[in-house]
Coordinates of N, CA, C and O in Angstrom, one line a residue:
X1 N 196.0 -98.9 12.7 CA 196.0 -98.8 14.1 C 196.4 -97.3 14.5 O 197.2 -96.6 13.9
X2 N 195.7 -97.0 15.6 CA 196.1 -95.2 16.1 C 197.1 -95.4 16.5 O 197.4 -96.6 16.8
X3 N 198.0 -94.2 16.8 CA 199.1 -94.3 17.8 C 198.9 -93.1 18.5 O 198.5 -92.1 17.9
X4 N 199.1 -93.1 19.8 CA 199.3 -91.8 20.4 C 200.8 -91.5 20.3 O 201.3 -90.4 20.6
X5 N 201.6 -92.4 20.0 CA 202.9 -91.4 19.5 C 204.0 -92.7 19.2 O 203.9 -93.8 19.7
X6 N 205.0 -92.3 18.4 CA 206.0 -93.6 18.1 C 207.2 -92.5 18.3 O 207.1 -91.3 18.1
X7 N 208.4 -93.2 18.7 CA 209.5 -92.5 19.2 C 211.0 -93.9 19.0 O 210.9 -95.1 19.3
X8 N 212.2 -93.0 18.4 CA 213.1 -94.2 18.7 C 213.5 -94.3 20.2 O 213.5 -93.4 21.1
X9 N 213.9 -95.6 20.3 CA 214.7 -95.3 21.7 C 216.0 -95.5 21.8 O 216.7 -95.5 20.8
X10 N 216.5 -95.8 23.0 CA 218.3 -95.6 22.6 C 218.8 -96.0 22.2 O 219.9 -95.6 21.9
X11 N 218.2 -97.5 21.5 CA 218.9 -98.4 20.4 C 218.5 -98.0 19.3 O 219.3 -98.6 18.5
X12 N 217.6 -97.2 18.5 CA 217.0 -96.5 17.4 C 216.2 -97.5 16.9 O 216.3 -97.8 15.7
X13 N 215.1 -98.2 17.9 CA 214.2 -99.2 17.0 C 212.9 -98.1 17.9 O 213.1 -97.5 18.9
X14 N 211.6 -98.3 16.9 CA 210.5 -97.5 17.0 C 210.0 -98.3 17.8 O 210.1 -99.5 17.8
X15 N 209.2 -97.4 18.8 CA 208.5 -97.8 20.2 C 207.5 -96.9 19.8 O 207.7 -95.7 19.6
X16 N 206.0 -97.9 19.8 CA 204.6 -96.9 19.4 C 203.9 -97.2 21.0 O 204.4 -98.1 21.6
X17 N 203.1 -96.7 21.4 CA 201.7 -96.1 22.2 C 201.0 -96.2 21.2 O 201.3 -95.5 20.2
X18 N 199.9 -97.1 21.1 CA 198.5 -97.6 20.5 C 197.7 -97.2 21.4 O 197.8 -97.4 22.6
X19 N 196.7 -96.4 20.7 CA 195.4 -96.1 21.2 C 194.9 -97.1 22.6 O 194.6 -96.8 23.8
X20 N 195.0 -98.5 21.9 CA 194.5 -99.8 22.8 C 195.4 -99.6 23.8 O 194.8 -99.3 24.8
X21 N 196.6 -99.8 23.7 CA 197.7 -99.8 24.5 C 197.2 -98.6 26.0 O 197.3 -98.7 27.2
X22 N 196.9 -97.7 25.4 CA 197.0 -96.4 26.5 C 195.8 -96.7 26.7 O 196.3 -97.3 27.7
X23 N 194.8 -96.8 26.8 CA 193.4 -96.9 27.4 C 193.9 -98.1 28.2 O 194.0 -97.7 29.4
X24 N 194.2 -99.3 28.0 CA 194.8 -100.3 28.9 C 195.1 -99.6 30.0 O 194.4 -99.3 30.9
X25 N 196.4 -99.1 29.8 CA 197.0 -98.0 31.0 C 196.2 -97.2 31.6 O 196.2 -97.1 32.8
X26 N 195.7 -96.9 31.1 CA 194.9 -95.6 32.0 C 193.7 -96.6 33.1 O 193.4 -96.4 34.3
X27 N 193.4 -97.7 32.4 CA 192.4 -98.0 33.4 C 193.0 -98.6 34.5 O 192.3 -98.5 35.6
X28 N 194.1 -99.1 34.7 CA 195.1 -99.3 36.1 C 195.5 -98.2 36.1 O 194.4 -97.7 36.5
X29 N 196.2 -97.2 36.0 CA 197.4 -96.2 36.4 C 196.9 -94.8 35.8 O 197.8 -94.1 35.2
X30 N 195.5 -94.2 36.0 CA 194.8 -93.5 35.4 C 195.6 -92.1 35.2 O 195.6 -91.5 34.2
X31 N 196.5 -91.9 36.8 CA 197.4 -90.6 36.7 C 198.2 -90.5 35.5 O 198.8 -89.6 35.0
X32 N 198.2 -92.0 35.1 CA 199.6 -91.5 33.9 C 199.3 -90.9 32.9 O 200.3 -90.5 32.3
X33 N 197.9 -90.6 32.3 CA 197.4 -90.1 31.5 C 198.1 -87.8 31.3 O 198.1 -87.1 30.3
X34 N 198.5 -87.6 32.5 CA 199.5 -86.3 32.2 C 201.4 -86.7 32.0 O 202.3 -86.0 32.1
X35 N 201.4 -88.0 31.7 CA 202.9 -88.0 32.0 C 203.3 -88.8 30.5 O 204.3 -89.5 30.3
X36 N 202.4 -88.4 29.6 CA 203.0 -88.6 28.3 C 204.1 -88.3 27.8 O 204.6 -89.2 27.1
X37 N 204.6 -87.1 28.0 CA 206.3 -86.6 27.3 C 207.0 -87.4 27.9 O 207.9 -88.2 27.3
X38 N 206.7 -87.3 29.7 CA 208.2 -88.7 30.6 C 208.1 -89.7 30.0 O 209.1 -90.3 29.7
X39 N 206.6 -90.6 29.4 CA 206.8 -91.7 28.8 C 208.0 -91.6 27.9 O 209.0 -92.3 27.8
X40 N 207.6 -90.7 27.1 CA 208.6 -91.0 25.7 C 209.9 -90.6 25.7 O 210.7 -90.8 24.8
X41 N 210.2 -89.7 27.0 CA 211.9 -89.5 27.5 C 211.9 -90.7 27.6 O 211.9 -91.5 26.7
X42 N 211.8 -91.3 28.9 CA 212.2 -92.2 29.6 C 212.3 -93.8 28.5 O 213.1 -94.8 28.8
X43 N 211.3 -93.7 27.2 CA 211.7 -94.3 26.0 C 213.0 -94.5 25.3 O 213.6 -95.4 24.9
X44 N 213.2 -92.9 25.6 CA 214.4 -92.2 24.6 C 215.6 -92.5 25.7 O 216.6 -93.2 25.2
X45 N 215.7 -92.1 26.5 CA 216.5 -91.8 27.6 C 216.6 -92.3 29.2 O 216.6 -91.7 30.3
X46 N 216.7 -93.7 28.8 CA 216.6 -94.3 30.2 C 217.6 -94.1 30.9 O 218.7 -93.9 30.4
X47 N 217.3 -94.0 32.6 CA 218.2 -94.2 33.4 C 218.6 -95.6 33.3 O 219.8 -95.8 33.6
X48 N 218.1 -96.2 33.0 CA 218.1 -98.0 33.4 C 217.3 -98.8 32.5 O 216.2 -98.5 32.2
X49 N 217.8 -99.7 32.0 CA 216.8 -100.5 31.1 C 217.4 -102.0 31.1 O 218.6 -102.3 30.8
X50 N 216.3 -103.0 31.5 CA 216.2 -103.6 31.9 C 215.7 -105.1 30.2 O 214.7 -104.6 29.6
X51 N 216.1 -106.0 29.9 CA 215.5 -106.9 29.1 C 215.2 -108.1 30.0 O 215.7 -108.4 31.1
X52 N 214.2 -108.8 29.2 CA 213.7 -109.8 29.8 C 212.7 -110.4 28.8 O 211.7 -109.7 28.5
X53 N 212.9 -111.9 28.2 CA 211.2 -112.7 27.8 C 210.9 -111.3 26.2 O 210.0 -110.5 26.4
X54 N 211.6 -111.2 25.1 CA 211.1 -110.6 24.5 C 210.8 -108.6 25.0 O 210.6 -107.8 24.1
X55 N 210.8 -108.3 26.3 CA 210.2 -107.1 26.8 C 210.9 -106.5 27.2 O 211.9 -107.1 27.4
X56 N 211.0 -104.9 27.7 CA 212.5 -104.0 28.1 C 211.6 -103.1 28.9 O 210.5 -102.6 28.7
X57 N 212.4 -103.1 29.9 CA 211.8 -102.7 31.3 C 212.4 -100.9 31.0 O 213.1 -100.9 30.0
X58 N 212.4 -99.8 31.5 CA 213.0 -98.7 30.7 C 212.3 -97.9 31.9 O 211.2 -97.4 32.2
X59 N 213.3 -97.9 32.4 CA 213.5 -96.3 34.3 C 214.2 -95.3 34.0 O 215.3 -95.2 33.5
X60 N 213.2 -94.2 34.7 CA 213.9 -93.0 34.3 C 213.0 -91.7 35.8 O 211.9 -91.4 36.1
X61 N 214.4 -91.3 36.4 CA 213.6 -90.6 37.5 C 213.1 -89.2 36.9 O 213.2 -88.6 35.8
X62 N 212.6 -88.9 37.9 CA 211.9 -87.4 37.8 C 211.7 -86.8 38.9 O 210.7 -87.0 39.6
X63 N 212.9 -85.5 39.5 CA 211.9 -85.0 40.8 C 210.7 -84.6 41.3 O 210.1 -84.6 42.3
X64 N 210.3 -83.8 39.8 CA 209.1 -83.2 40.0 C 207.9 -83.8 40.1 O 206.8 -83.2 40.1
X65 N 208.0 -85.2 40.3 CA 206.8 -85.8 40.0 C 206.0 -85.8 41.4 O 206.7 -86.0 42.4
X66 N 204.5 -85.7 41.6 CA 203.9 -85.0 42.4 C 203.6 -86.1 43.7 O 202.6 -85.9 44.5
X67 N 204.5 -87.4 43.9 CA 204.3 -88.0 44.9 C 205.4 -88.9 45.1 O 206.4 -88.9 44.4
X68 N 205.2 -89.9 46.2 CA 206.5 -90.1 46.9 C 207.2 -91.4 45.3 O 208.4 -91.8 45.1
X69 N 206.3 -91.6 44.6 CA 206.7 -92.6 43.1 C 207.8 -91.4 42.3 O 207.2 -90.3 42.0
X70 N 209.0 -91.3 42.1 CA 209.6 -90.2 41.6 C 210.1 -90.8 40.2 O 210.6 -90.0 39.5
X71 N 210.1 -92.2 39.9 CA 210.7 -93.2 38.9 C 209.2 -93.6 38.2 O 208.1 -94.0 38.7
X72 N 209.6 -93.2 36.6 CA 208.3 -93.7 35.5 C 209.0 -95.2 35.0 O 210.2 -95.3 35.0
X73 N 208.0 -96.3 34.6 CA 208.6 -97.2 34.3 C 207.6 -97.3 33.1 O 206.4 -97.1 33.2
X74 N 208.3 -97.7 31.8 CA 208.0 -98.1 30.7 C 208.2 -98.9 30.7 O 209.3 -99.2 31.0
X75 N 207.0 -100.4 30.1 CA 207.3 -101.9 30.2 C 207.0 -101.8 28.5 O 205.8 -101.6 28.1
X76 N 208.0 -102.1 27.6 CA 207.7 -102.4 25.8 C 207.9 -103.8 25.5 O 208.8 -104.2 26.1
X77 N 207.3 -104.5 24.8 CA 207.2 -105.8 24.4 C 207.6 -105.5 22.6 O 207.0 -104.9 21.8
X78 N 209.0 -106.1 22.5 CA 209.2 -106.4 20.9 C 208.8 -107.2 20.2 O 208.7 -108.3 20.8
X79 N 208.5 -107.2 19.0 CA 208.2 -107.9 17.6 C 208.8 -107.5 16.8 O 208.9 -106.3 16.7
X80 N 209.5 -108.4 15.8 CA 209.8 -108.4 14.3 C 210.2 -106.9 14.4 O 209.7 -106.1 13.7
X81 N 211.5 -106.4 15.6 CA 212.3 -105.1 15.1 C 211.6 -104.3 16.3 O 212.3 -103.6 17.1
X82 N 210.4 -104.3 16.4 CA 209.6 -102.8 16.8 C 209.1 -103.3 18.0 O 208.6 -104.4 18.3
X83 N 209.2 -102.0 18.8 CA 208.2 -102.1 19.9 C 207.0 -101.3 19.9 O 206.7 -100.4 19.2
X84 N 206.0 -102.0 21.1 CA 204.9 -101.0 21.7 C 204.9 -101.3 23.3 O 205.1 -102.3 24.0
X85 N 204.5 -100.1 23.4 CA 204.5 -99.7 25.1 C 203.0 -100.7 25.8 O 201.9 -100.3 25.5
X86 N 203.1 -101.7 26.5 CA 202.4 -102.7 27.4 C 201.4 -101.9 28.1 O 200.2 -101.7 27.9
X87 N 202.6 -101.0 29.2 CA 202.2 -100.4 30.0 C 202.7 -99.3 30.9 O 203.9 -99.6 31.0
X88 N 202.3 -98.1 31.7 CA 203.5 -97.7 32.0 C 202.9 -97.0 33.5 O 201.8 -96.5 33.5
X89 N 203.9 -97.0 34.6 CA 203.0 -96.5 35.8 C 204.3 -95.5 36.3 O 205.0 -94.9 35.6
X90 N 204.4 -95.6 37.9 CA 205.3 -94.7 38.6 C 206.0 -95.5 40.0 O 205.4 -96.2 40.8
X91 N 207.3 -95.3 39.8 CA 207.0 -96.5 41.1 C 208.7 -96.1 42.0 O 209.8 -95.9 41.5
X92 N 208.4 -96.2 42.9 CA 209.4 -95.1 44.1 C 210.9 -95.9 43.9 O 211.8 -95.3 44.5
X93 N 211.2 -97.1 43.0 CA 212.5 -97.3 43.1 C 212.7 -97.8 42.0 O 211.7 -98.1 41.4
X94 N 214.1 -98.0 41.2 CA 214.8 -98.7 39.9 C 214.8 -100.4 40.5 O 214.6 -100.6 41.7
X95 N 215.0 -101.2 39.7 CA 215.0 -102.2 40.4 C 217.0 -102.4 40.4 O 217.5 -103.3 41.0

């Protein structure tokens, strides 16, 4: 399987971006296709992280981002230790 990138996150379990995984994303949330590094801060380095059903919700702001969405949200679903990234968009508040 491709990865566009595997990274630990704050708990130090690997979180991969699969090729499939990111073409998924892109076809809803096509902008996010430039906000690859925030993905994998906001991996690494959440403001806020959220569990739920197996999955970890993972907020992290950014002022610079180029519209009124200033918060990236990484949604990872775990298996057996490891995650991969579902999906990931921009969205104007933490919950």
């Amino acid at each position: 399987m491709d990865f566009i990138f595997e990274v630990d996150d704050k708990n130090g379990k690997k979180i991969r971006l699969t090729q499939r995984q990111y073409s998924h994303m892109l076809r809803r949330h096509a902008y996010m296709h430039k906000y690859i590094e925030e993905i994998k801060k906001t991996i690494m380095k959440p403001d806020k992280l959220i569990f739920s059903n197996f999955k970890g919700y993972y907020y992290k702001g950014y002022k610079d981002l180029k519209s009124p969405n200033r918060f990236i949200v990484v949604v990872v679903r775990y298996l057996n230790n490891h995650g991969f990234v579902l999906t990931s968009y921009a969205e104007k508040n933490i919950l």
